Every structure is written in structure tokens, then in C-alpha cells.
Tab-separated table of C-alpha atoms in Angstrom:
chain	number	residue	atom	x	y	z
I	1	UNK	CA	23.448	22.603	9.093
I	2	UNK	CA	20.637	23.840	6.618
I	3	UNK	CA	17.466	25.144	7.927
I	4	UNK	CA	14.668	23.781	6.391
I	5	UNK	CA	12.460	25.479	4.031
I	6	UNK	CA	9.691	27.669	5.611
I	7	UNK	CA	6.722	26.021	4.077
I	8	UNK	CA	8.452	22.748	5.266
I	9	UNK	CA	8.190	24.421	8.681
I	10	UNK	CA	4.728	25.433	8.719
I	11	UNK	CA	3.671	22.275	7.522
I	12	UNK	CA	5.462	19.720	9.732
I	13	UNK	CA	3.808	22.817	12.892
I	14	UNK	CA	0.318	22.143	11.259
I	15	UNK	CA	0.885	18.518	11.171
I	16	UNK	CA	1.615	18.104	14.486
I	17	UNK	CA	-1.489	20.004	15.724
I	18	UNK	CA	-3.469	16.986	13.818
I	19	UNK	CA	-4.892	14.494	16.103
I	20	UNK	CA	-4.048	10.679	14.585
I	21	UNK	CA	-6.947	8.588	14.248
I	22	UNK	CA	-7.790	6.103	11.886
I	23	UNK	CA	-11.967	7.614	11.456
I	24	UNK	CA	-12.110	11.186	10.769
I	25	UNK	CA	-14.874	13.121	10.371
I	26	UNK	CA	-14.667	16.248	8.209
I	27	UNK	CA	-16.569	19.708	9.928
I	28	UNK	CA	-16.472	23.079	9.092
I	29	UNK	CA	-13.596	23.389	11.965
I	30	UNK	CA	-11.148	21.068	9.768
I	31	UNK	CA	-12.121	21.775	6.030
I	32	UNK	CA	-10.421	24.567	4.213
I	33	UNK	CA	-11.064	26.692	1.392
I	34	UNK	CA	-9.238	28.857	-0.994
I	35	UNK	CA	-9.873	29.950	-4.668
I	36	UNK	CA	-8.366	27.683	-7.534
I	37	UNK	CA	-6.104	28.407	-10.479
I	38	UNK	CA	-9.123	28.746	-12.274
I	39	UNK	CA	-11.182	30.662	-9.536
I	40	UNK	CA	-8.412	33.551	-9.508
I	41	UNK	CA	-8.724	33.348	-13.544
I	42	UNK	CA	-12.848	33.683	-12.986
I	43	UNK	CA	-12.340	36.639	-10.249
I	44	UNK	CA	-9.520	38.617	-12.835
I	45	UNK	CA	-12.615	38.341	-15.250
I	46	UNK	CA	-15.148	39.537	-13.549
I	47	UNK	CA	-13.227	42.427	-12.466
I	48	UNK	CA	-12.269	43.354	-15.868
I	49	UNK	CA	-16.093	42.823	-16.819
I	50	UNK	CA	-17.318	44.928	-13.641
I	51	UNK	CA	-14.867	48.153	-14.708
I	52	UNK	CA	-15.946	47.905	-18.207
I	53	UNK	CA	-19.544	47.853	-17.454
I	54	UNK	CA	-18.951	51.391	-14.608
I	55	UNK	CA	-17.485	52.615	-17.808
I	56	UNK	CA	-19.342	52.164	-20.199
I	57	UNK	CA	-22.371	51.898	-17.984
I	58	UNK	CA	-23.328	48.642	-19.664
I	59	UNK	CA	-26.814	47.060	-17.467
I	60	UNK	CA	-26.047	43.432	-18.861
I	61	UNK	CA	-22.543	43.405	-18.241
I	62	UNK	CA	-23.623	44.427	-14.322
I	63	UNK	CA	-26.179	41.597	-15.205
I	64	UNK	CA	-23.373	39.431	-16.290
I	65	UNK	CA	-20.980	40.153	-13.830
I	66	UNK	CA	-23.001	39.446	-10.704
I	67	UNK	CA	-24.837	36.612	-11.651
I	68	UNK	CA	-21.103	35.547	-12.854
I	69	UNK	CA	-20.156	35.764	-9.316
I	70	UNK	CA	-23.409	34.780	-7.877
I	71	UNK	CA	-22.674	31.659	-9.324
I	72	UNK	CA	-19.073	31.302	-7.954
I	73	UNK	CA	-20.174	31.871	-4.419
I	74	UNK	CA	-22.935	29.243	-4.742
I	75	UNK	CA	-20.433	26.812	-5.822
I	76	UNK	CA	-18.174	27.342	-3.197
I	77	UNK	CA	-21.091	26.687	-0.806
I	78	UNK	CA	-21.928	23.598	-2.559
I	79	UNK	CA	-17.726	22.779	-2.606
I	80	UNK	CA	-17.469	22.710	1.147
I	81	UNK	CA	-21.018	21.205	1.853
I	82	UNK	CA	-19.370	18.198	-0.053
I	83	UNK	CA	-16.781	17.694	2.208
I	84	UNK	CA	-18.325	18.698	5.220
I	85	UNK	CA	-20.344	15.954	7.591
I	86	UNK	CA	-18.426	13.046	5.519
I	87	UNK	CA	-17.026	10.245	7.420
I	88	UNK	CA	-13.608	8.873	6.640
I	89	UNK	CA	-12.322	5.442	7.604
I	90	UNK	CA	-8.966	3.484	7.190
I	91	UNK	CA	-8.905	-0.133	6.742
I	92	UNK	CA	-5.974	-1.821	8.709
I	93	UNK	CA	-3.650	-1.983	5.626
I	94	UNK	CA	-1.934	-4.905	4.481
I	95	UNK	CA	1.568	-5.266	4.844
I	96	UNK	CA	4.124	-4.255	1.671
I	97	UNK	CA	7.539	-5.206	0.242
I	98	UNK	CA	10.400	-2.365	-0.106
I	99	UNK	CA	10.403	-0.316	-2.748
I	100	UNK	CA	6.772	-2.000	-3.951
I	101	UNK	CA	3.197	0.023	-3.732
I	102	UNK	CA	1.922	-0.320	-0.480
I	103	UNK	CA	-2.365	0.442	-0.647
I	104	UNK	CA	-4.103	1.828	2.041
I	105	UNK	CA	-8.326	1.459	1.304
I	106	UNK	CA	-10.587	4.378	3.072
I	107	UNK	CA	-14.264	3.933	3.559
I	108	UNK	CA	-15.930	7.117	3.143
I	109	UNK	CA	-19.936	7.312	4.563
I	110	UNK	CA	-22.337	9.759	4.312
I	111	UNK	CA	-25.325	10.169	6.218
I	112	UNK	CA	-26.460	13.076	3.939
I	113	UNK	CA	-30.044	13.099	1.984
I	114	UNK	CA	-28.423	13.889	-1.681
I	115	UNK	CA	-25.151	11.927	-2.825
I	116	UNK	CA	-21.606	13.836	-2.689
I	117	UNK	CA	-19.469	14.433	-6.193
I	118	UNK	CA	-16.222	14.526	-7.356
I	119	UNK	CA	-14.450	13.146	-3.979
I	120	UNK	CA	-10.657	12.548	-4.373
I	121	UNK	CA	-7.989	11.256	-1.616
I	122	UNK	CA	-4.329	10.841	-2.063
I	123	UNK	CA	-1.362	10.647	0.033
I	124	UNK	CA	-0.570	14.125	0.661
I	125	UNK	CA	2.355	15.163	-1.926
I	126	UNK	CA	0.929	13.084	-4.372
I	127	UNK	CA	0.142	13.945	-7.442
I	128	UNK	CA	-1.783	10.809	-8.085
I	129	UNK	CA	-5.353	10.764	-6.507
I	130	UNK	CA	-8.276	8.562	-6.722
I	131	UNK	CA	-12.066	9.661	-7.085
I	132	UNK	CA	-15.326	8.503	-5.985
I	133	UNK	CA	-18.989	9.708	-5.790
I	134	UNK	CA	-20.696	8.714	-2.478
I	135	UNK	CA	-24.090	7.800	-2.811
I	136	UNK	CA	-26.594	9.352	-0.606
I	137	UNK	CA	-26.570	8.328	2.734
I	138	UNK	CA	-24.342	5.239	1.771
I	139	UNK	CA	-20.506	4.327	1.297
I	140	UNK	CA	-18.048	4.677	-1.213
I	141	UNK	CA	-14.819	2.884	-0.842
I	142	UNK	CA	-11.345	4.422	-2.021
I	143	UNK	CA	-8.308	2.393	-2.644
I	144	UNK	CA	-4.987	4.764	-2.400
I	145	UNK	CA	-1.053	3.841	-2.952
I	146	UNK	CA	1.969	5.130	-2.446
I	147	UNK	CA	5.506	4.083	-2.142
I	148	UNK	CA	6.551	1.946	0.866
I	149	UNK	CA	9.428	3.279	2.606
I	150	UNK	CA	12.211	0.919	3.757
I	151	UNK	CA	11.963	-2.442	5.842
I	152	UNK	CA	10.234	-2.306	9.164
I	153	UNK	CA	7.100	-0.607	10.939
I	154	UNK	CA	6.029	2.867	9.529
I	155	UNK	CA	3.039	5.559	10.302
I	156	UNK	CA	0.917	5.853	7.520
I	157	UNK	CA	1.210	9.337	5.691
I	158	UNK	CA	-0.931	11.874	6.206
I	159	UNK	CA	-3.640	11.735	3.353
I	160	UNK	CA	-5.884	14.532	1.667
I	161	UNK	CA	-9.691	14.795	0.798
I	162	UNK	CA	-9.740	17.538	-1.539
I	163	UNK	CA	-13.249	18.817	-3.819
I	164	UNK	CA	-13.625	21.347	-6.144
I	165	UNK	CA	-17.211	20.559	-7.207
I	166	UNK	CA	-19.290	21.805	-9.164
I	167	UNK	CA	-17.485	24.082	-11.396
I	168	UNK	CA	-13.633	23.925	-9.894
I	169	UNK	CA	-13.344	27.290	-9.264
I	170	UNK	CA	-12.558	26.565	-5.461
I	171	UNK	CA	-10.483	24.242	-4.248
I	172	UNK	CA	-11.755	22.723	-0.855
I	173	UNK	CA	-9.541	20.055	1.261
I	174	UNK	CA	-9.118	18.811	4.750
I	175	UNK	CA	-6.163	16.740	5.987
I	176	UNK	CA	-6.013	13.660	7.788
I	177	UNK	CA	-3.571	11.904	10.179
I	178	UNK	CA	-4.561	8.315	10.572
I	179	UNK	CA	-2.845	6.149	13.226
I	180	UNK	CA	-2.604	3.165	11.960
I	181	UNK	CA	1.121	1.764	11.144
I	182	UNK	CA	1.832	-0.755	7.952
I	183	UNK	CA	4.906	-3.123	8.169
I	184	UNK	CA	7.008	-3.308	5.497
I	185	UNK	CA	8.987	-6.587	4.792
I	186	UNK	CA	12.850	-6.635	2.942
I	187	UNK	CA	12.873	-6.580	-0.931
I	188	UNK	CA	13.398	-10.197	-2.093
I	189	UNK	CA	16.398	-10.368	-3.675
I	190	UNK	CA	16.325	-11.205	-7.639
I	191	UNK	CA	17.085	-13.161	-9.159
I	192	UNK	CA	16.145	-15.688	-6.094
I	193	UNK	CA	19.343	-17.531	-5.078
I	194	UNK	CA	18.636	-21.768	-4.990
I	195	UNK	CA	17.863	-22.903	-0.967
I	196	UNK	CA	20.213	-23.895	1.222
I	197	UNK	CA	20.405	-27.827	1.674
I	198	UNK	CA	18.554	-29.110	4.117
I	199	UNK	CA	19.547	-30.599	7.826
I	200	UNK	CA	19.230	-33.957	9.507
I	201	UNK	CA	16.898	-34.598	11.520
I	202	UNK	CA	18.293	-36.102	15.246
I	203	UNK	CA	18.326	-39.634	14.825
I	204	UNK	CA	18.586	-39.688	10.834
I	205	UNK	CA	21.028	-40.095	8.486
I	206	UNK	CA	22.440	-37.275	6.347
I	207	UNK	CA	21.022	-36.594	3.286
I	208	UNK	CA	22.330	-34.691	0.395
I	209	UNK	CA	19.009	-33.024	-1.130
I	210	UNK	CA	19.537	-29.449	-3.113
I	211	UNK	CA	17.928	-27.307	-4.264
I	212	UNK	CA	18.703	-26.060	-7.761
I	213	UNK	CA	16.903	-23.507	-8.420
I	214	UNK	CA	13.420	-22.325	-8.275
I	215	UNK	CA	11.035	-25.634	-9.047
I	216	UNK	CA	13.842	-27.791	-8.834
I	217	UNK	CA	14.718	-30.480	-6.284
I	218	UNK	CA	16.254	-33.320	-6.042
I	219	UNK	CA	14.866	-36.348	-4.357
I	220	UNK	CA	11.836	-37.085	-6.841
I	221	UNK	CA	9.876	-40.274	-7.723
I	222	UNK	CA	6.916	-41.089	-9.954
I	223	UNK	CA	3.930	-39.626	-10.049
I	224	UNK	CA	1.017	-41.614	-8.279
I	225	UNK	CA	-2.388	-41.174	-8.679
I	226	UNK	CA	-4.081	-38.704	-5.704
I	227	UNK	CA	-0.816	-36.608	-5.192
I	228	UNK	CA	-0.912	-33.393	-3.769
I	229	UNK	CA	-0.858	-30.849	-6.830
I	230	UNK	CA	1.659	-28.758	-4.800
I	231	UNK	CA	4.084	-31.823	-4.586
I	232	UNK	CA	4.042	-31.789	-8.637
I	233	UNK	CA	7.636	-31.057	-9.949
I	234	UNK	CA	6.206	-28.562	-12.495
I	235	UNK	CA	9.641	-27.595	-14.922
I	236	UNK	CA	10.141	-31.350	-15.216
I	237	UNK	CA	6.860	-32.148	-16.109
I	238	UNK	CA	7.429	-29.420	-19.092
I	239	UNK	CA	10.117	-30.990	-19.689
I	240	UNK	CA	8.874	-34.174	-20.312
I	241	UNK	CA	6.180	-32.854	-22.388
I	242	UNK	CA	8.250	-31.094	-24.917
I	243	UNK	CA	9.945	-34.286	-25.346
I	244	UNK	CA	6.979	-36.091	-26.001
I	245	UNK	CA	6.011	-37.903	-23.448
I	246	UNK	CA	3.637	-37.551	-20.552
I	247	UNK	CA	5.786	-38.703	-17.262
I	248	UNK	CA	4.995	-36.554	-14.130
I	249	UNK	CA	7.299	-36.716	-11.742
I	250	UNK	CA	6.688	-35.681	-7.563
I	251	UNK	CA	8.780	-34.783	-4.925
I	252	UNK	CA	9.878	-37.643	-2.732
I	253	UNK	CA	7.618	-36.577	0.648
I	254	UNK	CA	9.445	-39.529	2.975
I	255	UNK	CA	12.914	-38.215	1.981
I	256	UNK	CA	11.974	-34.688	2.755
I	257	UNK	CA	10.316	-35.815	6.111
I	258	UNK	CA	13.726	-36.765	7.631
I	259	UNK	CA	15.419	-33.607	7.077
I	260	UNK	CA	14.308	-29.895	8.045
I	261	UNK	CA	14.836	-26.764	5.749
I	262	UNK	CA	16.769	-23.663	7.664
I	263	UNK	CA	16.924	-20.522	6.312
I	264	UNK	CA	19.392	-19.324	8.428
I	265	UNK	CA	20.494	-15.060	8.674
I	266	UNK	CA	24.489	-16.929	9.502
I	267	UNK	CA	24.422	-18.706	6.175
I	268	UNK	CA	23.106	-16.068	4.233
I	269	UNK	CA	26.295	-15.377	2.469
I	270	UNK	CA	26.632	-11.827	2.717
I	271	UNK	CA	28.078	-9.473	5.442
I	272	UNK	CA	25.240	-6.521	5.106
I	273	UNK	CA	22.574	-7.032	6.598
I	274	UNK	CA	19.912	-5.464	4.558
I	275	UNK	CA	21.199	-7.916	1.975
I	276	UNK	CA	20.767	-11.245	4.191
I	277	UNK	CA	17.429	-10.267	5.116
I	278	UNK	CA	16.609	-9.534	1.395
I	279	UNK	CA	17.284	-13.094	0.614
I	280	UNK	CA	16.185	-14.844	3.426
I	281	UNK	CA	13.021	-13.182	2.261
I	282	UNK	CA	13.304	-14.285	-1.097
I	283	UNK	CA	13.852	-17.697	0.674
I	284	UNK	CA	10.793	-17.741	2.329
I	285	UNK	CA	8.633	-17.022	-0.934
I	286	UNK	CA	10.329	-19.831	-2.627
I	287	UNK	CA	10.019	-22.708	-0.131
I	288	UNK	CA	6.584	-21.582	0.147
I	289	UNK	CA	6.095	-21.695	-3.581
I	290	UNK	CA	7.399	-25.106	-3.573
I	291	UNK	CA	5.287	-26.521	-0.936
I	292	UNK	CA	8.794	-27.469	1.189
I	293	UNK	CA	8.389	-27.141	5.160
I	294	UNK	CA	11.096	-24.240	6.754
I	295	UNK	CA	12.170	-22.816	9.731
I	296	UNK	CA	13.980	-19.443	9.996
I	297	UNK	CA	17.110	-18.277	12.444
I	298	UNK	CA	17.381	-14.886	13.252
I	299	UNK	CA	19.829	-13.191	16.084
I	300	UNK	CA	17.405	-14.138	19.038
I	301	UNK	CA	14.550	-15.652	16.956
I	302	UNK	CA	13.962	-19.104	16.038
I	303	UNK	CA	10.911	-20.460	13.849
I	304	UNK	CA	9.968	-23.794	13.930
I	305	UNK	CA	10.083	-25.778	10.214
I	306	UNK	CA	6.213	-25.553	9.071
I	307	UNK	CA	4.182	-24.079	5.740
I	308	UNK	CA	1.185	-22.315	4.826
I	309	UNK	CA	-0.247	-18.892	4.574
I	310	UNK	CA	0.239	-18.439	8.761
I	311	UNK	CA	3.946	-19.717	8.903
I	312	UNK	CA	5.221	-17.595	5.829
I	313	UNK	CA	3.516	-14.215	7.307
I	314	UNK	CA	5.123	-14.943	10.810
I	315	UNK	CA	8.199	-15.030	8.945
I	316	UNK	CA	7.953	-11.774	7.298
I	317	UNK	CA	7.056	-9.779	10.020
I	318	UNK	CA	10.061	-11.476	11.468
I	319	UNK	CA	12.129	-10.258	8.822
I	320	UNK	CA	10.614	-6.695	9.077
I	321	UNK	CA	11.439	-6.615	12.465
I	322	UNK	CA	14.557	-7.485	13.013
């Protein structure tokens, strides 16, 4: 088996040593400092500068030199002071689809007299990072994304403040290790697949109501005055209005009422099982869409038919974990 890299070593050891919490504040004991690209460029100069100047014995290019790298060392005091004494905090993030961005928000505060610059956080290996000024002894909010890993319940990754106010050339950063987890639910499959047909209720007769696709059902009547928007068969209503006319049709509510919608992980059609879930969640996002009631069977797990905001996240998470 191959070893990994050292540096993949020494960071997964210096990771480890990091505490998880989800508010961190930054101190000299966790902020870090070393010279940028263009701090190395500035201290190459000013050597080349200081040797001509002991050569020549030039009194403005000693001028220019030290006040060159007076100024450096100033801003790398002002660089760390930036960082140091802020507060960061994650919001609980929100829950993500495979293979979508997932967005994790951080509240940064400062109880400091004069306002911080130039603030950036980013998922550490990122390249992309987002920036913020903090006001003086206010808050600044910081909105982050990154890739969300497969289905289920993952740590967050470790994310980096990083300065290099005022005038870049040192690059100051501290890393953080929140706690907090985000669930990630199965890629819907596309295109979505039309819904299984629905079952009888005990005590009802059978009745053969598809779904065709997504916005279409059978089982419709006219449209009366004070229906529900959401019970609005939409793609035959556009229908009717490229044909000229202006007949609205609605789903028949007292059919549906004597049946029950199951999205069932048996009838999903597929033997793998990342590919069942991925359509029962597609599935769930269409019944939803179309205002139908729905239960879900998992191995283990049953959901009873309902609909709403509630119902459709308790069958996500459902999804994610199983």
C-alpha cells in the first residue's frame, strides 16, 4: 500500500490537534504568519538595495531600504492584529443534494474600536474564497460553498481565515475545525421518472389514477371558482390556452382522497441502491410539486401519506439516512 504524501501527514497530525467547535475565536496562540509570494519578492529587493547602498555608500538608498522594511514590519503587525481577537461563528447549515453546492454561512464579530479589512474564509483547499470587511465593533456575515460529498451525514471541512492586509506582503491565517455536521440527501434522478399509481384505501374501491409525467394526472374536473392554486393542472391549462380557449382544469380532490400515494424503495425498479434512493428522492420533489399527499417505505421505515414543507424534509433525511 502507498504511504501518503508527507505534507498530507503533517496536515491530517495538525488537524487532529484542532479542537472542533462551531465559535472560534482567533488569538495570537492560533494565528500564523509567514511572508507572501510577494513579501519574499519585497525582502530579495531590499537586500539587493541594502548591498548596493554598503557599496556604493549611498545615504538614501539606507534611507530607502529601511523605511522599505520599516514599512513591511508595520504591516505585518497590522496583518495579524486583523485576525487576532475576531470571533468566528457557524450557522447550523442547511442540508444539500449530492453532487450540488452545499453553503455553510459564518458570522464573524468584532469587539475592536477600528473596523477589520480584507477578511477572507474558504473551505480549506479551496481556491475559491469569499471577503468581507467587519465593521468596528459589529458583524460581518460570510456565506462559503463547497462541494457536498455523497448521501448521508458528514463533518463540515475544516475552513480558513486568511489576511494579508494592508499591503499583501504577509500572508496571515488561522484554521478552524467546526463541529457541526450537514446531511446530505441522494441526487434526484433526471429526468424524474412519472409516480407510481396510487393504492386503495381499506374499504375503497380500486382506482386506476397515473401519473404521466411531471404536472400530469389523471382524474381531473373543471375548474371552480375558490380552488386551491396548487390543485391547478398547470400544462393543461397551457394547453388550452394555445388553443384558444380559456378552460382550467383541477385535479379531482375526492378521487385522490380514496387512494394513498407510496413511494416505495421495493418498487423502485432498480437493483442498486444508490439508484432507488435517487429516485425515490426525485419522487418526493415531484409529489410535493404537485400538491399530491405521499407516504414513503424504506427497509424498517414507514412514513405516513401527508404534504408540506415538514413531511417532504422528514423524508429526505430519511433518504439520507438510510
Amino acid at each position: 500500500m502507498a504511504k501518503p504524501p508527507r505534507t498530507g501527514r503533517v496536515n491530517a497530525w495538525f488537524l487532529a490537534r484542532l479542537p472542533r467547535q462551531d465559535t472560534q475565536l482567533l488569538t495570537q496562540r492560533n494565528v500564523f504568519i509567514l511572508p507572501s509570494r510577494a513579501g519574499l519578492a519585497l525582502a530579495a529587493t531590499l537586500l539587493v538595495l541594502l548591498v548596493a547602498s554598503i557599496n556604493f555608500e549611498l545615504n538614501l538608498g539606507y534611507l530607502l531600504t529601511f523605511l522599505l522594511a520599516g514599512a513591511a514590519l508595520v504591516g505585518m503587525h497590522l496583518g495579524h492584529g486583523t485576525l487576532r481577537g475576531l470571533t468566528l461563528h457557524l450557522v447550523p447549515p442547511e442540508p444539500a443534494f449530492a453532487g450540488s453546492a452545499a453553503t455553510l454561512e459564518v458570522q464573524l464579530a468584532s469587539e475592536r474600536a477600528t473596523p477589520r479589512h480584507a477578511v477572507s474564509l474558504a473551505v480549506q483547499g479551496s481556491d475559491a474564497r469569499a471577503w468581507t470587511d467587519v465593521p468596528a465593533g459589529g458583524q460581518a456575515t460570510v456565506r462559503i460553498a463547497f462541494e457536498a460529498p455523497s448521501r448521508g451525514i458528514h463533518p463540515v471541512p475544516p475552513v480558513t481565515a486568511e489576511t494579508r492586509f494592508p499591503i499583501g506582503s504577509f500572508r496571515v491565517w488561522a484554521l478552524w475545525r467546526p463541529a457541526a455536521e450537514v446531511l446530505v440527501y441522494p441526487a434526484p434522478e433526471l429526468p424524474p421518472p412519472p409516480l407510481p399509481t396510487g393504492e386503495p384505501r381499506a374499504g375503497t374501491a380500486a382506482l386506476q389514477v397515473h401519473a404521466h409525467g411531471p404536472g400530469e394526472i389523471d382524474g381531473v374536473r373543471a375548474y371552480q371558482r375558490g380552488d386551491p392554486v396548487r390543485l391547478v393542472v398547470w400544462k393543461k391549462a397551457a394547453r388550452a390556452i394555445a388553443a384558444g380557449t380559456d378552460d382550467l382544469v383541477s385535479r379531482d380532490t375526492h378521487q385522490s382522497q380514496q387512494q394513498d400515494l407510496w413511494l416505495d424503495h421495493a418498487q423502485a425498479g432498480t437493483t442498486d441502491m444508490e439508484a432507488r434512493l435517487s429516485r425515490l428522492c426525485s419522487w418526493v420533489q415531484q409529489a410535493e410539486r404537485l400538491g399530491v399527499p405521499y407516504g414513503l417505505r424504506l427497509p424498517g421505515l414507514q412514513i405516513a401519506p401527508a404534504q408540506g414543507a415538514a413531511h417532504q424534509r422528514h423524508c429526505l433525511e430519511a433518504l439520507a439516512r438510510c
